[in-house]
Coordinates of C-alpha atoms and ligand atoms in Angstrom, one line a residue:
X1 CA 15.5 41.3 19.8
X2 CA 16.3 43.1 16.7
X3 CA 14.0 43.6 13.9
X4 CA 13.9 41.8 10.6
X5 CA 16.1 44.1 8.0
X6 CA 16.4 41.2 4.5
X7 CA 20.2 40.8 3.7
X8 CA 19.0 41.6 0.3
X9 CA 23.0 42.3 -0.5
X10 CA 23.5 38.8 0.3
X11 CA 21.3 36.8 -1.5
X12 CA 22.3 39.3 -4.4
X13 CA 26.0 38.4 -4.4
X14 CA 24.3 34.3 -4.2
X15 CA 22.3 34.9 -7.0
X16 CA 25.1 36.0 -8.6
X17 CA 28.4 33.4 -7.4
X18 CA 26.0 31.0 -7.0
X19 CA 23.3 30.1 -9.0
X20 CA 25.1 32.0 -12.4
X21 CA 21.6 34.2 -12.6
X22 CA 23.6 36.0 -15.5
X23 CA 23.8 32.8 -17.2
X24 CA 20.0 31.5 -16.4
X25 CA 19.3 35.3 -18.2
X26 CA 20.5 34.1 -21.3
X27 CA 18.5 31.2 -21.7
X28 CA 14.6 31.6 -23.3
X29 CA 11.8 32.6 -21.5
X30 CA 13.9 34.2 -18.5
X31 CA 15.2 37.3 -20.1
X32 CA 13.5 39.6 -17.4
X33 CA 15.4 38.3 -14.7
X34 CA 18.5 40.5 -15.1
X35 CA 20.6 41.4 -12.0
X36 CA 19.3 44.3 -11.5
X37 CA 15.9 43.5 -12.1
X38 CA 16.7 40.9 -9.2
X39 CA 17.6 43.7 -7.1
X40 CA 14.8 45.5 -7.2
X41 CA 12.7 42.4 -6.5
X42 CA 14.8 41.7 -3.7
X43 CA 14.4 45.5 -2.4
X44 CA 10.8 45.3 -2.6
X45 CA 9.6 41.5 -1.3
X46 CA 12.1 42.6 1.2
X47 CA 9.6 45.8 2.1
X48 CA 6.6 43.8 2.5
X49 CA 8.1 41.0 4.4
X50 CA 9.9 43.4 6.9
X51 CA 7.0 45.7 7.4
X52 CA 4.2 43.4 7.3
X53 CA 4.5 40.0 7.9
X54 CA 7.4 40.3 10.5
X55 CA 4.9 42.5 12.8
X56 CA 3.0 39.7 12.7
X57 CA 5.6 36.8 14.2
X58 CA 5.1 37.5 18.1
X59 CA 1.1 37.9 18.2
X60 CA 1.2 34.6 16.1
X61 CA 3.7 32.6 18.3
X62 CA 1.4 34.4 21.4
X63 CA -2.0 34.2 20.6
X64 CA -1.3 31.0 17.5
X65 CA -5.0 29.4 15.1
X66 CA -7.8 29.4 16.9
X67 CA -10.4 26.6 15.8
X68 CA -13.8 27.0 16.8
X69 CA -17.4 25.7 14.5
X70 CA -15.3 24.4 12.1
X71 CA -13.9 27.6 10.9
X72 CA -10.0 28.8 11.3
X73 CA -9.4 32.3 12.7
X74 CA -5.9 33.7 13.1
X75 CA -4.2 37.6 15.2
X76 CA -5.6 40.3 13.7
X77 CA -3.4 41.6 10.9
X78 CA -3.1 38.4 9.2
X79 CA -6.2 38.5 6.9
X80 CA -4.7 42.0 6.0
X81 CA -1.0 41.3 5.7
X82 CA -1.9 38.1 3.0
X83 CA -4.4 40.8 0.7
X84 CA -1.3 42.6 0.5
X85 CA 0.4 40.2 0.5
X86 CA -1.5 38.4 -2.8
X87 CA -2.5 42.0 -4.3
X88 CA 0.9 43.0 -5.7
X89 CA 1.2 39.6 -6.9
X90 CA 4.2 37.5 -5.5
X91 CA 2.3 33.9 -5.8
X92 CA 3.1 34.9 -9.7
X93 CA 6.6 35.9 -9.4
X94 CA 7.6 31.7 -11.4
X95 CA 4.5 30.7 -12.6
X96 CA 3.0 29.8 -16.1
X97 CA 2.9 33.2 -17.2
X98 CA 0.3 31.4 -19.9
X99 CA -1.9 32.0 -16.8
X100 CA -0.6 34.9 -15.1
X101 CA 2.0 33.9 -13.8
X102 CA 6.2 35.9 -14.4
X103 CA 7.4 33.5 -15.1
X104 CA 10.6 34.5 -14.1
X105 CA 13.0 31.7 -12.3
X106 CA 12.4 29.2 -9.4
X107 CA 15.3 30.5 -7.4
X108 CA 14.5 34.4 -7.4
X109 CA 11.1 32.8 -5.6
X110 CA 13.6 31.0 -3.2
X111 CA 14.7 34.1 -2.4
X112 CA 12.0 36.2 -2.2
X113 CA 10.4 33.4 0.0
X114 CA 13.2 33.7 2.2
X115 CA 12.3 36.8 3.4
X116 CA 9.0 36.2 4.3
X117 CA 10.1 32.8 6.0
X118 CA 12.9 34.9 7.8
X119 CA 9.6 37.8 8.7
X120 CA 7.4 35.0 9.8
X121 CA 8.0 31.0 9.2
X122 CA 5.1 30.3 10.5
X123 CA 2.4 32.9 8.0
X124 CA 4.5 32.0 5.2
X125 CA 3.7 28.3 5.1
X126 CA 0.4 29.1 3.5
X127 CA 1.7 30.3 0.4
X128 CA 4.6 28.1 0.2
X129 CA 2.0 25.3 0.1
X130 CA 0.1 27.2 -2.7
X131 CA 3.4 27.5 -4.8
X132 CA 3.8 24.0 -4.4
X133 CA -0.1 23.3 -5.9
X134 CA 1.0 25.1 -8.5
X135 CA 3.9 23.7 -9.8
X136 CA 2.4 20.4 -9.2
X137 CA -1.2 21.9 -11.0
X138 CA 1.3 23.3 -14.2
X139 CA 2.9 19.0 -14.2
X140 CA 0.2 17.0 -14.0
X141 CA -3.6 19.3 -14.8
X142 CA -4.9 18.7 -17.8
X143 CA -5.4 22.0 -19.8
X144 CA -8.9 23.1 -18.6
X145 CA -7.9 22.0 -14.5
X146 CA -5.2 24.4 -15.8
X147 CA -7.3 27.1 -17.2
X148 CA -10.1 26.8 -14.1
X149 CA -7.9 26.5 -11.0
X150 CA -4.8 27.6 -11.7
X151 CA -5.1 31.9 -12.1
X152 CA -6.7 31.8 -9.0
X153 CA -4.3 30.1 -6.9
X154 CA -0.9 32.0 -9.1
X155 CA -3.5 35.3 -8.2
X156 CA -3.1 34.5 -4.3
X157 CA -6.8 35.2 -4.8
X158 CA -7.5 30.6 -3.8
X159 CA -4.8 29.0 -1.6
X160 CA -3.7 25.6 -1.8
X161 CA -2.9 22.1 0.4
X162 CA -0.7 19.0 0.6
X163 CA -3.2 16.3 1.6
X164 CA -1.1 13.6 1.9
X165 CA -0.6 12.1 6.1
X166 CA -2.7 9.7 7.4
X167 CA -2.0 8.4 11.1
X168 CA -1.6 4.4 9.8
X169 CA 0.5 6.6 6.5
X170 CA 3.5 9.4 7.8
X171 CA 6.9 8.0 6.5
X172 CA 5.3 5.3 4.4
X173 CA 2.8 7.1 2.4
X174 CA 1.7 3.7 0.7
X175 CA 0.2 2.4 3.5
X176 CA -2.9 5.2 3.4
X177 CA -6.7 3.9 3.6
X178 CA -8.0 6.7 1.8
X179 CA -10.6 6.2 -0.7
X180 CA -12.1 7.8 -4.4
X181 CA -14.7 5.8 -6.0
X182 CA -16.1 7.1 -9.8
X183 CA -18.8 9.6 -10.0
X184 CA -19.8 8.2 -13.5
X185 CA -19.8 12.1 -14.3
X186 CA -16.1 12.8 -14.4
X187 CA -16.0 12.8 -11.1
X188 CA -15.1 10.4 -8.1
X189 CA -16.0 11.1 -4.1
X190 CA -13.2 10.7 -1.9
X191 CA -13.9 9.8 2.1
X192 CA -11.3 9.4 4.5
X193 CA -9.4 11.2 7.4
X194 CA -6.0 12.8 6.7
X195 CA -4.2 14.7 10.0
X196 CA -1.0 17.1 10.3
X197 CA -2.5 19.7 7.2
X198 CA -0.8 22.8 7.1
X199 CA -3.1 26.0 6.9
X200 CA -6.1 22.9 5.9
X201 CA -8.4 25.9 7.1
X202 CA -8.3 29.8 7.3
X203 CA -10.4 32.3 6.1
X204 CA -7.9 34.2 3.9
X205 CA -8.6 33.6 0.5
X206 CA -11.8 33.0 -1.0
X207 CA -10.7 29.1 -1.1
X208 CA -8.9 26.6 -0.5
X209 CA -8.4 23.7 -3.2
X210 CA -6.9 20.8 -1.2
X211 CA -4.8 18.0 -2.9
X212 CA -5.3 14.7 -1.4
X213 CA -3.7 11.7 -2.3
X214 CA -6.1 8.2 -1.8
X215 CA -6.7 4.6 -4.2
X216 CA -9.3 3.8 -6.5
X217 CA -11.2 1.0 -6.4
X218 CA -8.8 -0.7 -8.2
X219 CA -5.4 0.8 -7.0
X220 CA -2.8 -2.4 -6.2
X221 CA -1.5 -2.5 -2.8
X222 CA 0.9 0.0 -1.5
X223 CA 2.5 3.6 -3.1
X224 CA 2.1 2.2 -6.5
X225 CA -1.4 2.3 -5.8
X226 CA -1.8 5.8 -4.5
X227 CA -3.4 8.4 -7.4
X228 CA -4.0 12.3 -6.5
X229 CA -7.4 14.4 -6.4
X230 CA -8.1 17.7 -6.3
X231 CA -10.6 18.5 -3.8
X232 CA -11.8 22.0 -2.9
X233 CA -13.3 23.8 -0.3
X234 CA -16.1 25.8 -2.2
X235 CA -17.1 24.1 -5.6
X236 CA -17.1 25.9 -8.5
X237 CA -20.6 27.9 -9.7
X238 CA -21.3 28.0 -14.2
X239 CA -18.8 30.8 -14.0
X240 CA -16.0 29.4 -12.1
X241 CA -17.4 30.8 -8.7
X242 CA -16.9 29.2 -5.3
X243 CA -20.3 27.7 -4.9
X244 CA -21.7 25.4 -2.8
X245 CA -19.4 23.7 0.5
X246 CA -17.8 20.8 -0.6
X247 CA -18.0 17.7 2.5
X248 CA -14.0 18.2 3.4
X249 CA -13.7 20.3 6.8
X250 CA -11.1 20.7 9.7
X251 CA -12.1 18.8 12.5
X252 CA -9.6 19.8 14.9
X253 CA -6.2 21.5 15.2
X254 CA -3.1 21.0 17.3
X255 CA -1.3 22.8 19.7
X256 CA 2.9 22.5 19.2
X257 CA 6.1 23.3 20.0
X258 CA 6.6 26.2 17.5
X259 CA 4.4 27.7 14.4
X260 CA 1.6 28.9 16.6
X261 CA 0.4 31.3 13.6
X262 CA 0.6 28.0 11.3
X263 CA -3.0 25.6 11.3
X264 CA -1.9 22.2 11.3
X265 CA -5.7 20.4 10.7
X266 CA -7.2 16.6 10.8
X267 CA -9.4 16.9 7.7
X268 CA -12.7 14.2 7.7
X269 CA -13.3 14.3 4.1
X270 CA -16.8 12.6 2.3
X271 CA -18.1 12.5 6.4
X272 CA -22.1 12.8 4.5
X273 CA -20.6 10.6 1.6
X274 CA -20.4 13.5 -1.1
X275 CA -16.8 14.8 -0.7
X276 CA -16.6 15.7 -4.5
X277 CA -12.7 15.4 -6.9
X278 CA -11.2 15.3 -9.7
X279 CA -8.1 13.1 -10.6
X280 CA -5.3 15.1 -11.3
X281 CA -3.0 13.0 -14.2
X282 CA -3.0 9.0 -14.7
X283 CA -4.6 6.8 -12.3
X284 CA -2.5 5.4 -9.7
X285 CA 0.2 8.1 -10.9
X286 CA -0.2 9.8 -7.7
X287 CA 3.1 9.5 -5.9
X288 CA 4.5 11.0 -9.6
X289 CA 2.8 13.8 -9.1
X290 CA 2.9 14.9 -5.5
X291 CA 6.5 14.0 -6.0
X292 CA 6.9 17.0 -8.1
X293 CA 5.1 18.7 -5.6
X294 CA 6.9 17.3 -2.7
X295 CA 10.6 18.0 -4.5
X296 CA 9.4 21.5 -5.4
X297 CA 8.6 21.9 -1.4
X298 CA 11.0 20.0 -0.2
X299 CA 13.7 22.7 -1.7
X300 CA 11.2 25.4 0.0
X301 CA 11.6 23.4 2.4
X302 CA 15.5 23.4 3.1
X303 CA 15.2 27.2 2.6
X304 CA 13.1 27.9 5.9
X305 CA 16.6 26.4 7.5
X306 CA 17.8 29.3 5.8
X307 CA 15.6 31.7 6.5
X308 CA 15.2 31.0 10.1
X309 CA 19.1 30.9 10.7
X310 CA 19.1 34.4 9.1
X311 CA 16.9 35.5 11.7
X312 CA 18.9 33.7 14.6
X313 CA 21.7 35.1 13.0
X314 CA 20.8 38.9 13.0
X315 CA 19.0 38.7 16.9
X316 CA 22.3 37.0 18.5
X317 CA 24.1 39.5 16.8
X318 CA 23.1 42.8 17.7
X319 CA 22.6 41.1 21.4
X320 CA 26.0 40.5 21.8
X321 CA 26.8 44.1 20.5
X322 CA 24.4 45.4 23.1
X323 CA 24.8 42.8 26.1
X324 CA 27.7 43.6 28.3
X325 CA 29.6 41.3 30.9
X326 CA 32.8 42.5 31.7
X327 CA 33.1 45.3 28.3
X328 CA 30.2 44.3 25.3
X329 CA 29.7 40.3 25.0
X330 CA 30.8 40.6 21.4
X331 CA 34.4 41.2 22.0
X332 CA 35.6 37.8 23.7
X333 CA 36.2 35.1 21.0
X334 CA 33.6 32.4 22.0
X335 CA 30.6 34.2 21.1
X336 CA 32.6 35.3 18.5
X337 CA 33.6 31.8 17.5
X338 CA 29.2 31.0 17.7
X339 CA 27.9 34.1 15.1
X340 CA 30.8 33.2 13.2
X341 CA 29.7 29.0 13.2
X342 CA 26.2 30.8 13.4
X343 CA 26.9 32.9 9.2
X344 CA 28.9 30.5 7.8
X345 CA 26.3 27.5 8.1
X346 CA 23.7 29.9 7.4
X347 CA 25.5 31.1 4.4
X348 CA 26.8 27.2 3.1
X349 CA 22.8 26.8 3.3
X350 CA 22.3 29.4 1.7
X351 CA 24.4 28.6 -1.5
X352 CA 23.5 24.9 -1.1
X353 CA 19.6 26.0 -1.4
X354 CA 19.5 28.5 -3.8
X355 CA 22.1 25.7 -6.0
X356 CA 19.6 23.3 -6.3
X357 CA 17.1 26.1 -7.2
X358 CA 19.0 27.0 -9.6
X359 CA 19.3 23.8 -11.0
X360 CA 15.6 23.1 -11.0
X361 CA 15.5 25.9 -13.4
X362 CA 18.1 24.6 -16.0
X363 CA 16.6 21.6 -16.2
X364 CA 13.4 23.3 -17.5
X365 CA 14.9 25.6 -20.2
X366 CA 18.2 24.5 -21.0
X367 CA 18.9 23.8 -24.4
X368 CA 18.8 20.3 -25.9
X369 CA 17.8 16.9 -24.0
X370 CA 20.9 16.1 -23.2
X371 CA 21.5 19.5 -20.8
X372 CA 18.2 20.0 -19.6
X373 CA 18.9 16.2 -18.6
X374 CA 22.1 17.1 -16.7
X375 CA 20.6 19.6 -14.8
X376 CA 17.3 17.2 -13.7
X377 CA 19.5 15.1 -12.0
X378 CA 21.6 17.4 -10.0
X379 CA 18.2 19.5 -9.2
X380 CA 17.0 15.4 -8.1
X381 CA 21.0 14.4 -6.1
X382 CA 20.8 17.7 -4.5
X383 CA 17.3 18.7 -3.1
X384 CA 17.2 16.0 -0.1
X385 CA 20.7 18.1 0.5
X386 CA 18.9 20.6 0.7
X387 CA 16.5 19.9 2.6
X388 CA 18.4 17.8 5.1
X389 CA 20.9 19.4 5.2
X390 CA 19.9 23.5 5.5
X391 CA 17.4 22.6 8.3
X392 CA 19.6 21.1 10.4
X393 CA 21.6 24.4 10.4
X394 CA 18.7 25.6 11.5
X395 CA 18.3 24.4 14.4
X396 CA 21.7 24.4 15.1
X397 CA 22.3 28.3 14.9
X398 CA 18.5 28.9 16.5
X399 CA 19.9 26.7 19.0
X400 CA 22.8 29.4 18.9
X401 CA 21.1 31.7 19.0
X402 CA 19.7 31.1 22.4
X403 CA 23.5 30.3 23.6
X404 CA 24.4 33.8 22.7
X405 CA 21.7 35.6 24.1
X406 CA 22.7 33.4 27.6
X407 CA 20.0 33.0 30.1
X408 CA 17.9 36.1 27.9
X409 CA 18.0 33.0 25.6
X410 CA 15.3 30.6 27.4
X411 CA 13.1 33.3 27.7
X412 CA 9.8 33.3 26.1
X413 CA 9.6 36.8 25.4
X414 CA 13.4 37.9 24.5
X415 CA 12.0 35.4 21.2
X416 CA 14.9 33.9 20.0
X417 CA 13.1 30.6 21.5
X418 CA 10.4 31.3 19.0
X419 CA 12.7 30.6 16.2
X420 CA 14.3 26.8 18.2
X421 CA 11.2 26.1 18.6
X422 CA 10.0 26.7 14.7
X423 CA 13.3 25.6 13.4
X424 CA 12.1 22.0 14.7
X425 CA 9.7 21.0 12.2
X426 CA 11.7 22.1 8.8
X427 CA 13.8 18.2 10.2
X428 CA 10.1 16.5 10.5
X429 CA 8.1 17.3 7.4
X430 CA 7.8 17.1 4.3
X431 CA 9.4 13.7 4.1
X432 CA 11.9 13.9 8.0
X433 CA 15.8 14.1 7.6
X434 CA 15.9 10.2 8.2
X435 CA 14.2 9.9 4.6
X436 CA 16.3 12.2 3.2
X437 CA 19.1 10.3 4.2
X438 CA 17.6 7.0 2.4
X439 CA 16.4 9.7 -0.6
X440 CA 20.2 10.2 -1.0
X441 CA 22.1 7.0 -0.1
X442 CA 19.7 4.9 -1.9
X443 CA 17.8 6.1 -4.5
X444 CA 20.0 9.5 -5.8
X445 CA 23.1 8.0 -4.9
X446 CA 22.8 5.0 -7.6
X447 CA 20.2 6.9 -10.3
X448 CA 21.7 5.8 -13.9
X449 CA 24.9 3.8 -11.9
X450 CA 25.6 7.1 -10.2
X451 CA 26.6 9.6 -13.1
X452 CA 25.0 12.1 -11.0
X453 CA 27.1 12.4 -8.0
X454 CA 30.4 11.9 -11.1
X455 CA 29.2 14.9 -12.8
X456 CA 28.8 16.3 -9.3
X457 CA 32.7 15.5 -8.1
X458 CA 33.2 16.6 -11.6
X459 CA 32.0 20.1 -11.4
X460 CA 33.7 20.8 -8.5
X461 CA 37.1 19.4 -9.5
X462 CA 36.4 21.8 -12.2
X463 CA 35.1 24.5 -9.8
X464 CA 38.5 24.1 -7.6
X465 CA 41.5 23.3 -9.7
X466 CA 40.3 27.2 -11.3
X467 CA 40.9 29.1 -7.4
X468 CA 43.6 30.7 -7.1
X469 CA 43.7 30.2 -3.5
X470 CA 45.5 27.5 -3.9
X471 CA 44.7 27.3 1.2
X472 CA 41.2 26.7 0.0
X473 CA 41.8 24.8 -3.4
X474 CA 44.0 22.3 -1.2
X475 CA 41.2 21.7 1.6
X476 CA 38.0 20.9 -1.8
X477 CA 41.2 18.9 -3.3
X478 CA 40.9 16.5 -0.3
X479 CA 37.4 16.9 0.7
X480 CA 37.5 15.9 -2.7
X481 CA 39.1 12.1 -2.4
X482 CA 37.2 11.7 1.0
X483 CA 33.1 12.3 -0.8
X484 CA 35.1 9.9 -3.8
X485 CA 35.5 7.8 -0.5
X486 CA 32.5 7.6 1.2
X487 CA 30.3 6.8 -1.8
X488 CA 33.1 3.7 -2.6
X489 CA 31.8 2.4 0.8
X490 CA 28.1 3.2 0.6
X491 CA 28.0 1.3 -2.7
X492 CA 29.4 -1.2 -1.0
X493 CA 26.3 -1.4 1.8
X494 CA 24.1 -4.0 2.6
X495 CA 20.6 -2.5 3.1
X496 CA 21.1 -1.9 6.8
X497 CA 24.6 -0.6 6.4
X498 CA 22.6 2.3 3.6
X499 CA 20.3 3.0 6.0
X500 CA 22.9 3.4 9.3
X501 CA 24.9 5.1 7.6
X502 CA 23.3 7.6 5.5
X503 CA 22.5 10.8 7.0
X504 CA 26.3 11.0 8.3
X505 CA 26.4 10.0 4.3
X506 CA 24.5 13.5 3.3
X507 CA 26.3 15.0 6.1
X508 CA 29.6 15.0 4.9
X509 CA 27.7 15.5 1.4
X510 CA 26.1 18.5 3.0
X511 CA 29.8 20.1 3.8
X512 CA 31.8 19.2 0.8
X513 CA 29.0 21.2 -0.8
X514 CA 28.6 23.6 1.5
X515 CA 32.2 24.4 1.4
X516 CA 32.8 23.9 -2.1
X517 CA 30.3 26.7 -2.8
X518 CA 31.3 29.3 0.1
X519 CA 34.7 28.8 -2.0
X520 CA 33.2 29.9 -4.7
X521 CA 32.1 32.5 -3.0
X522 CA 35.5 33.7 -1.9
X523 CA 37.0 33.3 -5.3
X524 CA 34.8 35.7 -6.7
X525 CA 34.5 37.9 -3.6
X526 CA 38.4 38.2 -4.0
X527 CA 38.0 38.7 -8.0
X528 CA 35.4 41.3 -7.2
X529 CA 38.3 43.0 -5.0
X530 CA 41.4 43.4 -7.4
X531 CA 39.1 44.7 -9.6
X532 CA 37.7 47.1 -7.4
X533 CA 34.1 46.1 -7.5
X534 CA 31.8 46.4 -4.8
X535 CA 31.9 47.0 -0.8
X536 CA 35.7 46.2 0.2
X537 CA 34.2 45.1 4.1
X538 CA 31.4 43.0 2.0
X539 CA 34.1 41.4 0.3
X540 CA 35.8 40.8 2.1
X541 CA 32.8 39.0 5.3
X542 CA 32.4 36.7 2.1
X543 CA 36.0 35.4 2.7
X544 CA 36.7 34.9 5.8
X545 CA 33.4 32.4 6.2
X546 CA 34.3 30.7 3.5
X547 CA 37.2 30.8 5.6
X548 CA 36.6 29.7 9.0
X549 CA 34.0 27.3 7.2
X550 CA 36.4 25.8 5.3
X551 CA 38.8 25.1 8.2
X552 CA 36.7 24.3 10.9
X553 CA 33.2 23.1 9.6
X554 CA 34.4 21.2 6.8
X555 CA 37.1 19.0 8.8
X556 CA 34.0 18.1 10.7
X557 CA 31.9 16.8 8.2
X558 CA 34.1 14.6 6.8
X559 CA 34.9 13.3 10.2
X560 CA 31.0 11.6 9.1
X561 CA 33.9 9.1 7.3
X562 CA 33.9 6.7 10.0
X563 CA 30.3 6.4 10.9
X564 CA 30.2 5.9 7.0
X565 CA 32.1 3.2 7.0
X566 CA 31.4 1.4 10.1
X567 CA 28.8 -0.2 9.0
X568 CA 26.0 -2.3 10.8
X569 CA 27.3 -3.4 13.7
X570 CA 27.9 -0.2 15.4
X571 CA 23.9 0.1 15.9
X572 CA 22.9 -3.9 16.4
X573 CA 22.2 -3.9 20.2
X574 CA 20.0 -1.3 20.2
Ligands
FAD1 C1 3.2 20.8 11.8 C2 3.1 19.7 10.8 C3 2.7 20.7 9.9 C4 2.8 19.5 8.9 N1 1.8 19.4 7.7 C5 1.8 18.7 6.5 C6 1.2 18.8 5.2 O1 0.6 20.1 5.1 N2 0.1 17.5 4.8 C7 0.1 16.0 4.8 O2 -0.1 15.3 4.4 N3 1.2 15.6 5.9 C8 1.9 16.9 6.8 N4 3.0 16.5 8.2 C9 3.1 15.2 8.3 C10 4.5 14.8 8.0 O3 5.1 15.2 6.8 C11 5.0 13.9 9.0 O4 5.1 14.0 9.8 C12 6.0 13.0 8.4 O5 6.0 12.7 7.0 C13 6.9 12.7 9.4 O6 5.6 11.2 9.8 P1 5.4 10.6 10.4 O7 5.3 11.5 11.6 O8 3.8 9.5 10.6 O9 6.7 9.7 11.6 P2 7.0 8.3 11.6 O10 7.2 7.8 9.7 O11 6.1 7.2 12.2 O12 8.4 8.8 11.8 C14 9.4 8.2 13.3 C15 10.8 8.1 12.6 O13 10.8 7.1 12.5 C16 11.5 7.3 10.7 N5 11.7 6.3 9.8 C17 10.4 6.1 9.4 N6 10.7 5.2 8.7 C18 11.8 5.0 8.2 C19 12.3 4.3 6.8 N7 12.3 3.7 6.4 N8 13.5 4.7 6.9 C20 14.4 5.0 7.9 N9 13.4 5.4 8.8 C21 12.7 5.8 9.0 C22 11.6 8.1 10.5 O14 12.5 8.9 10.0 C23 11.4 9.5 12.4 O15 12.7 9.3 12.4 C24 3.2 17.3 8.8 C25 2.9 17.7 10.1 C26 3.8 18.2 11.4 C27 4.4 18.3 12.9

């Protein structure tokens, strides 16, 4: 198996051509985020990803997290790698400078996390959840809470978790039963059980801050009655240091298909009636607060699809260069087809996720409320597409990586099967891809009378109209017409029809947006070639993969129109 090499040149190209990094650096507060600094940061994170995270991937998969007497242990090396990660300040990259962060764009943090995730997905989940916790606290915590907890999360001294899921409350979060009772001193007593909690217990950091959804005594039924609480593993003493153990404990960890080094915990809260928590945000406002955290996490999970696809592609390409059957197998057209499919899917997924993250940045920093609202609509619309389309791509690419390896791919020692097993969860957690499709079709498509989708279609049409490659332009214009047809069909569906067509609609949207962004990269590559800038081989490869995607993958996405229009009767007999 090949060593992971972070694709920094590729990442920089996407940051510049899709995320418009230079424009982002023109926004107030982002002045430091120049392409030169971004390149420096990515080179630095690549070193840590390659040298510290990647070597622990195989042992993490083989030995996994272990559970004994309420404690979770990780294989040797994990604690040191986590210390290296936090000592270098990686958690703080895009966090608020007022609390120790560096205030750089989120999209840059996404690029950095792509590298850590590709190197070791199970390990990277620990910082990923902490980053989402930082986001939720920044947006919804009061000033005292922020001062007390944010600097420690940002420094990585403490980590964060998300406690939503209960046995009867998975996709239907509103069915949760964990209770929170006011203690009379501003704190609450939490009682309940949460399952499937990622990195819910470990010893890598000095404290763990659990972000817990629970119901107050007067809570209305369903999702409107949920509140968000902060529940530390160790309560803080008068100096703000971890002190007494709080009544929140892991009672088991799961045996899973993949991400073995990520402990997935069953958490018992308030077994002896003494689990102390504090309300974050308004009473019954928990879902809104959690959505901040989840939206952030959904983009990061989409990014997992990108990362694991990149890793699998690198392994498959290296193997295809070495393996000889009738000559090196990379010489066979079908193998090259598989590699091109893997590469172009990975690139399209990366482009969607980075465009989404850059839209989040602009929603925060763009001058004027209208500009910010425009980019927020774009970010919200792209989030379910990033999450679902990129993680589906991760599964397809890792599956193809096994195929490229032939029988060796099926053998665990080869290592490539691990990527497939790891990739599979990303389509399930953080809201299943089916739930993402419903979010896109049921909510985002209709939001503000369909403004967001109209704006996206307008932006694609304006961009495509300037393309010099007439063939690519024609493909995108036809795709836009099909997207319009699909949108009209979705808006005409009854609820059952909408549910039946939601995933095909998301697949079509992802194909069109991915095709647009790859076409855009090819245009920029052509412009650089004309100007004699950059590495010609690298730039021609960008053009080739855009051409491959637009010719071979975009039509597959557009073919979803049949499923979108077929409506509900097709599923009636199940
Ligand atoms: C390894 C791992 C780590 C996790 N980490 C965390 C964590 O850190 N914190 C946390 O709180 N949770 C976590 N989870 C839980 C995860 O978010 C849930 O498993 C996920 O949201 C799905 O819920 P469920 O498993 O109950 O599936 P169900 O909700 O039972 O879904 C089963 C199927 O029904 C479909 N479905 C359900 N409702 C609808 C609907 N309305 N419309 C269409 N289709 C629907 C789903 O798409 C799915 O295909 C984790 C899970 C795993 C396996």
